[in-house]
XYZ file of N, CA, C and O in Angstrom:
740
model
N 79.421 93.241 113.014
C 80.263 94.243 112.397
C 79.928 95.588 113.047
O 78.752 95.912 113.216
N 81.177 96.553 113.495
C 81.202 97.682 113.594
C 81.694 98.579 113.610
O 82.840 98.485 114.050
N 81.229 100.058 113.166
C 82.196 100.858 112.795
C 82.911 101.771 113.914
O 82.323 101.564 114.976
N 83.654 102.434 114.036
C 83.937 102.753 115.486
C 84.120 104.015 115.276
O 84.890 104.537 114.470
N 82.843 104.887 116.580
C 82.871 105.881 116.628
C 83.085 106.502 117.984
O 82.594 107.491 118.527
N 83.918 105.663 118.332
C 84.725 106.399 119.625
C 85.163 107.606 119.740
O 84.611 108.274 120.614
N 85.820 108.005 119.255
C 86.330 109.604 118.888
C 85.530 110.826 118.754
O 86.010 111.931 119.005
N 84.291 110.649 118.354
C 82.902 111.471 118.559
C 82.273 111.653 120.052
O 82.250 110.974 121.078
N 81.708 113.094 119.587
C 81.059 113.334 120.827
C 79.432 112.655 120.628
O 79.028 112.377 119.500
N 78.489 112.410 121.990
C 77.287 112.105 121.703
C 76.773 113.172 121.095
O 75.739 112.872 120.498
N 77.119 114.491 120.982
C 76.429 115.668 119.956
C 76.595 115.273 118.801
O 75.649 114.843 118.140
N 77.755 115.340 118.363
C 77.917 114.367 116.948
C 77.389 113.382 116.251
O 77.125 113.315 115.051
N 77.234 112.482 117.268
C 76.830 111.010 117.096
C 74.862 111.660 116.599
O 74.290 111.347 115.555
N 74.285 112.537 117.683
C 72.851 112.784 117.291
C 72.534 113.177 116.029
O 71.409 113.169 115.531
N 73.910 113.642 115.350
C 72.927 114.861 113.942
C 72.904 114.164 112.670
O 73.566 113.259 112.162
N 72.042 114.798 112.368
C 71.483 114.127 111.031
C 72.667 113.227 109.883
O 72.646 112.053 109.514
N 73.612 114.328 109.561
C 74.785 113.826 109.083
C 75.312 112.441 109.476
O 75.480 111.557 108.635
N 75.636 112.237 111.125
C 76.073 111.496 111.654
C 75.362 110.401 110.843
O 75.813 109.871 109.828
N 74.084 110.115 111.489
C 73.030 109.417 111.067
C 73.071 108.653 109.651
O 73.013 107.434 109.491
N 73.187 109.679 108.629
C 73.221 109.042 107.349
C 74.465 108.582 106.931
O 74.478 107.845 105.946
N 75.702 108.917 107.577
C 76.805 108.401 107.000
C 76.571 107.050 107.920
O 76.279 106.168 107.112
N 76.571 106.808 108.504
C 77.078 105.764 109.188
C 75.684 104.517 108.905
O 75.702 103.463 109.539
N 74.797 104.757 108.116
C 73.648 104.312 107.428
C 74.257 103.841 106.186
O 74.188 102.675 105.796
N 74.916 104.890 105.518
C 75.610 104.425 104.053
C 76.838 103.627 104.316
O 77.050 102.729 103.501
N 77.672 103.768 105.269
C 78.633 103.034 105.449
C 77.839 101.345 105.578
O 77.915 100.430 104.758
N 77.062 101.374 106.962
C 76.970 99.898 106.942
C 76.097 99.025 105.859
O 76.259 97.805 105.886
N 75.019 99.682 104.743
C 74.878 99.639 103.215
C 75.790 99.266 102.845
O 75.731 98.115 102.412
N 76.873 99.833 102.797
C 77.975 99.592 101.327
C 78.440 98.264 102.272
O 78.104 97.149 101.874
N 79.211 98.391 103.520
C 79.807 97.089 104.285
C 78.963 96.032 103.942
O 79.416 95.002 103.442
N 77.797 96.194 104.163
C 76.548 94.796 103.789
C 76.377 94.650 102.695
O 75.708 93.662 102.394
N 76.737 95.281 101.901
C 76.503 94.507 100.446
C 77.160 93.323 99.774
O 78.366 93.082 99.741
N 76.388 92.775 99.361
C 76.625 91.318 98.589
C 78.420 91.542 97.869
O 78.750 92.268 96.930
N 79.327 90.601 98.746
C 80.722 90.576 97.656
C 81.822 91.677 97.975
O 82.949 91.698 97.480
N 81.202 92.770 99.069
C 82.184 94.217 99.034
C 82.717 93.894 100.082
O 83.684 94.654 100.033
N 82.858 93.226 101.203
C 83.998 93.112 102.382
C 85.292 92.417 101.625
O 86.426 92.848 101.830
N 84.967 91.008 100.493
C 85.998 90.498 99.898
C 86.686 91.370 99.112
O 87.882 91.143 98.931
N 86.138 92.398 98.566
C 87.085 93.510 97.322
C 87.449 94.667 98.353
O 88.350 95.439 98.024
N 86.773 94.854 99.656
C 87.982 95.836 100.731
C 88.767 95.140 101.261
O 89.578 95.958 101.696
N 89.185 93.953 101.603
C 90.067 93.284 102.018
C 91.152 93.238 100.909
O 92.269 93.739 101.032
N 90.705 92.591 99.827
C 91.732 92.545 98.611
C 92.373 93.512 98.427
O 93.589 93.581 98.244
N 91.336 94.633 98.471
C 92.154 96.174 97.990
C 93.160 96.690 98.897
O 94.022 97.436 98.431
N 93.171 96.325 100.425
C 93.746 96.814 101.111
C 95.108 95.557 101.570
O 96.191 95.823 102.092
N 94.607 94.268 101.186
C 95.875 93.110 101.169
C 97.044 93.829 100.009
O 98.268 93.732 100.094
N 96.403 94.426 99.128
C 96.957 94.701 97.745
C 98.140 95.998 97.591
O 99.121 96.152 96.863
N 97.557 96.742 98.569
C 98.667 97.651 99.090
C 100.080 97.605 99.685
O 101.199 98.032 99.399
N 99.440 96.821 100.733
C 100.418 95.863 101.972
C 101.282 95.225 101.268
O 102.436 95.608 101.460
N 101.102 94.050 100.215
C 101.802 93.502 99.278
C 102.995 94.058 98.681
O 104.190 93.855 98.898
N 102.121 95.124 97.540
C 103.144 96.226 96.898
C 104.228 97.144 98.009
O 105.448 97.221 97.865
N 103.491 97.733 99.026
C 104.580 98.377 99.941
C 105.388 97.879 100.523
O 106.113 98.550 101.258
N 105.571 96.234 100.363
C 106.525 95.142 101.057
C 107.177 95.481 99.887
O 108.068 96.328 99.938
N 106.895 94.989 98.904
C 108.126 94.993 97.664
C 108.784 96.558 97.620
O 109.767 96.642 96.884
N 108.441 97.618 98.203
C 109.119 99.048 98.688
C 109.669 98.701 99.720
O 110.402 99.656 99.977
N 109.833 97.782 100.672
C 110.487 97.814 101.793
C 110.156 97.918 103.029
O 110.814 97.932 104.069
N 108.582 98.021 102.694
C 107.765 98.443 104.247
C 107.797 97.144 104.739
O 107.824 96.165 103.993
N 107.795 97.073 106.065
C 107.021 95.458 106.617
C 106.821 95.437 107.742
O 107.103 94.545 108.542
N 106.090 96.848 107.996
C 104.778 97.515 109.440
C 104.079 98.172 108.808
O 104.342 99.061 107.998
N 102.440 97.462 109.403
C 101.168 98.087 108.658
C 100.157 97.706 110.003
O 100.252 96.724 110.739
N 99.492 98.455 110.043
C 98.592 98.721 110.947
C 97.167 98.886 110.502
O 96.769 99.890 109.910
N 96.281 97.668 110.871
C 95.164 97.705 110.454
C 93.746 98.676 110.618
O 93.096 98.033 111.442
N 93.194 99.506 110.373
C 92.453 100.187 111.062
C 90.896 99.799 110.446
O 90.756 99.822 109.223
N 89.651 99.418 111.380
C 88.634 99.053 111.233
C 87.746 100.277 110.664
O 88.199 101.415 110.547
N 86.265 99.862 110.283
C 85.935 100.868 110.118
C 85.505 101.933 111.361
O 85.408 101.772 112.578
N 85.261 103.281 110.333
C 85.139 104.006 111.534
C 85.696 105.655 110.901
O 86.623 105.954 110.148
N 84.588 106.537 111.647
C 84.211 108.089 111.352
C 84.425 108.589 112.338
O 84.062 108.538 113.513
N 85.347 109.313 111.472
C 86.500 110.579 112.467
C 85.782 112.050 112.420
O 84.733 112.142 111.782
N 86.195 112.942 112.929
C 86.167 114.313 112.907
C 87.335 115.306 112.528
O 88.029 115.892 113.359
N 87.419 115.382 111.560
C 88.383 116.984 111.385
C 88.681 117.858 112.192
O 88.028 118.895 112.080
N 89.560 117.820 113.106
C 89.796 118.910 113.743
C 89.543 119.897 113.571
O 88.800 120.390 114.420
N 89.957 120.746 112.464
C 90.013 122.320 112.038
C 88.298 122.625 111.597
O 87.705 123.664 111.888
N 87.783 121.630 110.947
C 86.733 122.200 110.479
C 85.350 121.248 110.976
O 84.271 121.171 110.389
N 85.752 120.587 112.206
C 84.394 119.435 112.438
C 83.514 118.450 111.817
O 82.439 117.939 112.131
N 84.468 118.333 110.656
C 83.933 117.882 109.100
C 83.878 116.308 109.709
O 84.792 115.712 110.279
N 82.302 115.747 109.360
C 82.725 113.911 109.879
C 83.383 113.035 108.555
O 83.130 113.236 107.367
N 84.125 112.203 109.019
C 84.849 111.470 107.614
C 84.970 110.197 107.967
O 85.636 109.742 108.897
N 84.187 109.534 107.061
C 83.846 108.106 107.066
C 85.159 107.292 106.201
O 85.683 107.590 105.127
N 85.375 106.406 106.939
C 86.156 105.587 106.659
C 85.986 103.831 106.706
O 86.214 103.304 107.795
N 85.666 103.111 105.764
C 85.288 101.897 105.451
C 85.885 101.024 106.188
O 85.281 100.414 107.070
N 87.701 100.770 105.813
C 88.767 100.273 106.478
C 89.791 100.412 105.715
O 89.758 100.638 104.505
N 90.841 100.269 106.462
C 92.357 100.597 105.674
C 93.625 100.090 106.665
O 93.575 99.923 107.883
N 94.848 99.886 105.706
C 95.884 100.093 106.518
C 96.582 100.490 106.478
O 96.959 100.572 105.309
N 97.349 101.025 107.288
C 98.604 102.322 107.736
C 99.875 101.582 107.189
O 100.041 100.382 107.409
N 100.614 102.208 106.593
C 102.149 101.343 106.602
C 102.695 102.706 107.310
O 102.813 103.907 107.067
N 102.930 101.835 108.254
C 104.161 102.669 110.013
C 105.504 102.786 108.675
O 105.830 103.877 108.208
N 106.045 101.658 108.293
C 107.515 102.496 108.064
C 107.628 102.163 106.438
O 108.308 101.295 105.891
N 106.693 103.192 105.827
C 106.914 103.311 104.643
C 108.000 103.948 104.499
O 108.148 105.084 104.950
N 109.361 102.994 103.531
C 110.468 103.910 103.238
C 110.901 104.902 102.706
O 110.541 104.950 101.530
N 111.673 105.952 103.088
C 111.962 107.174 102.805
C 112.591 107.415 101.167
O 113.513 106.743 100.705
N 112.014 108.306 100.569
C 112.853 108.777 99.346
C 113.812 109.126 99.678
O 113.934 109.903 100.624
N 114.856 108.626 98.953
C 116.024 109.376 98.800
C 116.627 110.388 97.479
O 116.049 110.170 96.414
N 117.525 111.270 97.447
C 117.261 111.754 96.170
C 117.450 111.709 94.764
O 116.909 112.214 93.780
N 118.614 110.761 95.043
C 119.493 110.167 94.148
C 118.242 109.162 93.370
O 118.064 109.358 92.168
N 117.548 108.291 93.949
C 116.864 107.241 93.909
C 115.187 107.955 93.519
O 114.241 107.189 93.339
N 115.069 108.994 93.458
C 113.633 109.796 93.516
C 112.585 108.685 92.346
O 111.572 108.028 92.585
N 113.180 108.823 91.393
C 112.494 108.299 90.231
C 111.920 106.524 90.662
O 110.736 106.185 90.645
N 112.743 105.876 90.915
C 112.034 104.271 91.818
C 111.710 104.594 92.592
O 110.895 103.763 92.994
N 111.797 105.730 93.532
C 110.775 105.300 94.744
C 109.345 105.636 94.226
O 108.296 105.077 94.547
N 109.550 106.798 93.246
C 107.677 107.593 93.198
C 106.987 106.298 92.567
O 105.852 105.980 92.923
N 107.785 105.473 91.510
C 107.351 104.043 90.660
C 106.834 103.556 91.241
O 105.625 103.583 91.009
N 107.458 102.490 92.793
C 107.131 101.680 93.483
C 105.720 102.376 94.392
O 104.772 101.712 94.811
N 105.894 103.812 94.537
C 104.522 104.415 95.529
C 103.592 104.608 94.260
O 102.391 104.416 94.451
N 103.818 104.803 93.565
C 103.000 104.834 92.141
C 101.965 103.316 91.896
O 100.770 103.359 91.604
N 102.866 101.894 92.123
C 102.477 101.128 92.259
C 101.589 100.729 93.054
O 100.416 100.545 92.730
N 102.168 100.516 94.434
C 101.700 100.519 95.495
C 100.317 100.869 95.869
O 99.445 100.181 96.401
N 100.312 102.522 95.333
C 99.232 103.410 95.790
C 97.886 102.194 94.471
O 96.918 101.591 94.933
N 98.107 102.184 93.590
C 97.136 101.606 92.686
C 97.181 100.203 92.589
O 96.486 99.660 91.731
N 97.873 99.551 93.316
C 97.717 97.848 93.581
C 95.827 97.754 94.027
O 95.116 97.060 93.301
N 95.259 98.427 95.113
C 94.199 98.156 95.461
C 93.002 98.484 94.529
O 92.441 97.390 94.587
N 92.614 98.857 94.122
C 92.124 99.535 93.364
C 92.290 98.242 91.439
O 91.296 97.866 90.818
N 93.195 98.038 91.187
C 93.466 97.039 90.542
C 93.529 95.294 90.563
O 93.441 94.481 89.643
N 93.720 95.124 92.033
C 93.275 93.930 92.334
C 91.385 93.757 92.595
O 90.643 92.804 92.357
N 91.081 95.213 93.209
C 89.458 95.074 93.424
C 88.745 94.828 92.236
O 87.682 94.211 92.314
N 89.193 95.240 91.081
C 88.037 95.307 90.028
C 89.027 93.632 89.129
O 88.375 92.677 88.707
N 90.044 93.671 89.073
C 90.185 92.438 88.964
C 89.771 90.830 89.388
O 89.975 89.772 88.793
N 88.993 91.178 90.892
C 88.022 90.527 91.282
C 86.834 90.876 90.940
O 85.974 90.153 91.443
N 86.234 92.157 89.918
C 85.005 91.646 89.641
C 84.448 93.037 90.212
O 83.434 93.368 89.598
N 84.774 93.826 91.081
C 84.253 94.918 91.498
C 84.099 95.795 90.538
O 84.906 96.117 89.666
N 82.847 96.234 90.762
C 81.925 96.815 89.909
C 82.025 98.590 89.768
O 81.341 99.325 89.056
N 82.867 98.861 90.490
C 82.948 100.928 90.490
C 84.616 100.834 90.407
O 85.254 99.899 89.922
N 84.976 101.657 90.814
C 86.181 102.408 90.807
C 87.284 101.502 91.681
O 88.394 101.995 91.876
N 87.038 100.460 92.092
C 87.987 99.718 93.255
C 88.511 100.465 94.214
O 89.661 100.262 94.605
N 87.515 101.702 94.862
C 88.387 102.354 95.891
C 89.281 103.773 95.332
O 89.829 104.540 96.124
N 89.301 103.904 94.257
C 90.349 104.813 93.567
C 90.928 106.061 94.532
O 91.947 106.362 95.155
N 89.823 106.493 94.287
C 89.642 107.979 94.826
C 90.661 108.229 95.548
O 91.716 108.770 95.218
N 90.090 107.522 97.302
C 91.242 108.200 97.874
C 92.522 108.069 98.267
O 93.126 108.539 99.230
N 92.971 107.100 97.058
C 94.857 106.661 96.798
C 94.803 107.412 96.432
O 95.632 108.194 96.898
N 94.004 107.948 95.445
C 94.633 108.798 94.186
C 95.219 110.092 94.688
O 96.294 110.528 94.276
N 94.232 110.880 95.882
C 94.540 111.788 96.313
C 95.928 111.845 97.029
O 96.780 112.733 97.005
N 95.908 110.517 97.737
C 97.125 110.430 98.579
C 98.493 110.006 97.867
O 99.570 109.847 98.440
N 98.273 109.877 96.714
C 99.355 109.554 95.803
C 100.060 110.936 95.573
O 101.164 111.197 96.051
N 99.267 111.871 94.734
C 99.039 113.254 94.439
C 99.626 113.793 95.465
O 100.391 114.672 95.069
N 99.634 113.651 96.941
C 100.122 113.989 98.051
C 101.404 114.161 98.094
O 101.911 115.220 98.465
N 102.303 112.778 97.586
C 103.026 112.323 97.561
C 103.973 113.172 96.726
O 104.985 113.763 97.102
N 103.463 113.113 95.587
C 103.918 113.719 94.022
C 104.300 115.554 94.985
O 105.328 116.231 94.985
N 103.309 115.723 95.485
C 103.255 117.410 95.477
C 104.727 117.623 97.027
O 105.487 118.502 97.432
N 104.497 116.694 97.246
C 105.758 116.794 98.625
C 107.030 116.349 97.783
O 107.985 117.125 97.740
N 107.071 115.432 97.276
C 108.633 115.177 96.289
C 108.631 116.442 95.580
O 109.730 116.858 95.945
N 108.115 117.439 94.739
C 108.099 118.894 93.964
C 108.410 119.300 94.553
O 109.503 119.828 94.348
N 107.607 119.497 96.179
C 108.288 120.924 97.166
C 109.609 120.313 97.597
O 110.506 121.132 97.796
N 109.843 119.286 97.742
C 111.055 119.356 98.508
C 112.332 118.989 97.737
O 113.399 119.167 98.325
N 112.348 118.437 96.337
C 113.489 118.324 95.984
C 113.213 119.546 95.194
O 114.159 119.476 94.410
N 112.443 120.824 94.794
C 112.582 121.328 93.466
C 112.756 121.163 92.670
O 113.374 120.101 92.595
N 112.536 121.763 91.422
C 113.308 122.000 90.128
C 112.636 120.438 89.532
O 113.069 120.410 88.380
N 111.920 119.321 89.712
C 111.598 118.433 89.282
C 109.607 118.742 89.150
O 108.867 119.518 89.754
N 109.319 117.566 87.922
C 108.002 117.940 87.179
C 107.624 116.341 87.403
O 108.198 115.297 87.094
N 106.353 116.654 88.106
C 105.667 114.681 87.796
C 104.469 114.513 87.317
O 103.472 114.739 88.003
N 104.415 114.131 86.188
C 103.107 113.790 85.606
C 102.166 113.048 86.135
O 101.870 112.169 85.326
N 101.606 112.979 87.013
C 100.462 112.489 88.107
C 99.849 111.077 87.257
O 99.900 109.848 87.314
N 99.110 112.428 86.264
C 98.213 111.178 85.359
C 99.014 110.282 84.700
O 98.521 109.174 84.486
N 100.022 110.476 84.366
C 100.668 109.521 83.310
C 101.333 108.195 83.766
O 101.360 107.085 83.234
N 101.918 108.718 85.048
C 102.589 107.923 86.251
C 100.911 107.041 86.799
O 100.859 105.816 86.689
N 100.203 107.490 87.118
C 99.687 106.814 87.510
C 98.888 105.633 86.556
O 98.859 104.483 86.993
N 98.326 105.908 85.413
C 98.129 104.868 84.203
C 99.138 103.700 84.055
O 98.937 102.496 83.891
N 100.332 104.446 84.166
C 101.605 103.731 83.918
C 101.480 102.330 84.917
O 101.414 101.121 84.696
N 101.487 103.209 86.154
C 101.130 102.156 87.385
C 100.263 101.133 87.230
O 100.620 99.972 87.433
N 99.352 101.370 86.952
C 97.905 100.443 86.949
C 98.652 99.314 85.575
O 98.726 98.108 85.808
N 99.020 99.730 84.570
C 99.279 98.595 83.213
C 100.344 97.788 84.368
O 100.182 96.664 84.841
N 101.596 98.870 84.672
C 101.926 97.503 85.598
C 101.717 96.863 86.329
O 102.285 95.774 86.236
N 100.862 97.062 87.435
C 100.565 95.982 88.460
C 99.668 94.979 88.306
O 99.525 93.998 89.036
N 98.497 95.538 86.388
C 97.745 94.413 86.116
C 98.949 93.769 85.371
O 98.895 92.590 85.720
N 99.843 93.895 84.660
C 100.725 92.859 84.013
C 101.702 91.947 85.352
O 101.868 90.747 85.569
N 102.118 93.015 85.937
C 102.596 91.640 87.472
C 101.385 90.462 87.673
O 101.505 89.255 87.462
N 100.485 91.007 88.026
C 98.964 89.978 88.113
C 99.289 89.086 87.465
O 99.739 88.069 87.993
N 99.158 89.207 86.162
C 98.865 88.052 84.822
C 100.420 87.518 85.005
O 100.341 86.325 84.713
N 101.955 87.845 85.382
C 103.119 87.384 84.970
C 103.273 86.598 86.462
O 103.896 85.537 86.433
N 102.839 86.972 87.520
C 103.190 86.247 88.687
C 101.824 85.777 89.580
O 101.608 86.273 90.686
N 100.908 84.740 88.957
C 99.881 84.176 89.836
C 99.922 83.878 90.965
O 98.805 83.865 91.482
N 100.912 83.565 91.761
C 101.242 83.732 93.298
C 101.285 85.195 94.117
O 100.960 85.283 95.301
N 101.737 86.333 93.305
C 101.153 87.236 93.841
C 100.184 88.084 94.546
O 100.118 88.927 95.440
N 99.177 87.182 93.359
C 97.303 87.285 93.850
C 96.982 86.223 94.564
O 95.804 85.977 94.822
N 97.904 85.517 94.943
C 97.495 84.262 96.203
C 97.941 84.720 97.173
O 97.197 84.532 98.135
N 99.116 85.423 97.474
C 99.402 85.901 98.436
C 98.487 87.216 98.456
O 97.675 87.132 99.378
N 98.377 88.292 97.795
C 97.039 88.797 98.596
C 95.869 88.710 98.452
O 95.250 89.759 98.272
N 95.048 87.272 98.483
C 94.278 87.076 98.794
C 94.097 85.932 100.473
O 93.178 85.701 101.259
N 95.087 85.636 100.382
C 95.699 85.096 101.472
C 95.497 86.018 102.440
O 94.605 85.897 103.280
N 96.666 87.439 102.370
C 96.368 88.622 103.259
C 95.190 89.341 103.294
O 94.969 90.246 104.098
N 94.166 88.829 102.144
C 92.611 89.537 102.635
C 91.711 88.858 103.609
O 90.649 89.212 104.121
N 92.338 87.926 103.704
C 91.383 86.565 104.741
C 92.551 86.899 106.121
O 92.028 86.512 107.165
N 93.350 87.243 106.260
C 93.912 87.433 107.587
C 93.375 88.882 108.170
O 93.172 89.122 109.361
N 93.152 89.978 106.842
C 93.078 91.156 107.399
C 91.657 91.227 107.746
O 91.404 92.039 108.637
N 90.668 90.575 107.261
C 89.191 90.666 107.358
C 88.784 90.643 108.597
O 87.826 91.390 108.798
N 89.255 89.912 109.726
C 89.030 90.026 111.375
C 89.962 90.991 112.050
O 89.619 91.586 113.071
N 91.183 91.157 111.466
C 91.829 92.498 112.634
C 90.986 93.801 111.669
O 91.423 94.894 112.028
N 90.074 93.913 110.727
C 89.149 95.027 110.560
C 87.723 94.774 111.267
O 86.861 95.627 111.477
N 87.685 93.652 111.527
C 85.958 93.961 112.385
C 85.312 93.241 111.428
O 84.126 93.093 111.720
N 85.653 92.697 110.322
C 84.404 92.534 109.392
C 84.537 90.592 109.280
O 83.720 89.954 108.614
């Protein structure tokens, strides 16, 4: 297993920082049970953003980037990209934020549904959900989205899909055993 720090300079790679993240990363990667609940979490996305319409996703291994603007290092476990997540439209605003609402908290809900023991990853959907929310405000105006409420909302549904469609969680667990080698792990 490895994380890929191509994108760094060897100055980077020497400093202390460097050092300990990439210490805690391969910790958490080696721990007993956590490659199966990052795979799940990230099959779990892929899943939900198919039922939005996506069906290009791009796997990315682990691996610590640099911030341009501020040189900040940012560790990244593994994840995947959906290339053609579909566009809101405006008419339609309210199902699309649902389905990204979903989507964004499928992983995170399938992880601890397997048993994972913290947050299933939360965090940084959550932010990128929030992302989401704050770009639909600026750009259609005059509209209000309850972040938290939408997102609770999300989570009751995608654990009630779970429990109403058991093939669902076969199919992404299916897609966590395909995605586990195009991530390195």
């Amino acid at each position: 297993m490895t994380i890929d720090t191509s994108g760094l300079s060897e100055e980077q790679k020497a400093t202390a920082e460097f050092k300990s993240m990439y210490a805690g990363m391969m910790r958490q990667l080696n721990a007993p049970g956590f490659i199966p609940f990052l795979c799940a979490h990230e099959a779990a996305h892929v899943v939900y953003y198919r039922m939005m319409g996506a069906t290009q996703f791009k796997p990315l291994p682990p691996r610590i980037t640099c911030e341009a603007k501020t040189g900040k290092l940012i560790p990244h476990l593994a994840a995947v990209e959906i290339i053609d997540k579909p566009p809101c439209h405006g008419e339609s605003w309210q199902h699309w934020l649902r389905m990204d609402a979903r989507a964004s908290v499928a992983g995170s809900v399938v992880a601890r549904k397997l048993g994972s023991t913290d947050t299933g990853g939360e965090e940084g959907d959550r932010l990128a959900f929030n992302d989401d929310c704050a770009q639909l405000v600026a750009h259609f105006g005059g509209i209000s989205i309850n972040t938290d409420w939408l997102w609770a909302w999300a989570q009751r549904s995608v654990e009630k899909d779970l429990e109403e469609f058991p093939d669902r969680m076969e199919s992404i667990q299916t897609l966590a055993l395909e995605l586990r080698p195009q991530f390195g792990l």
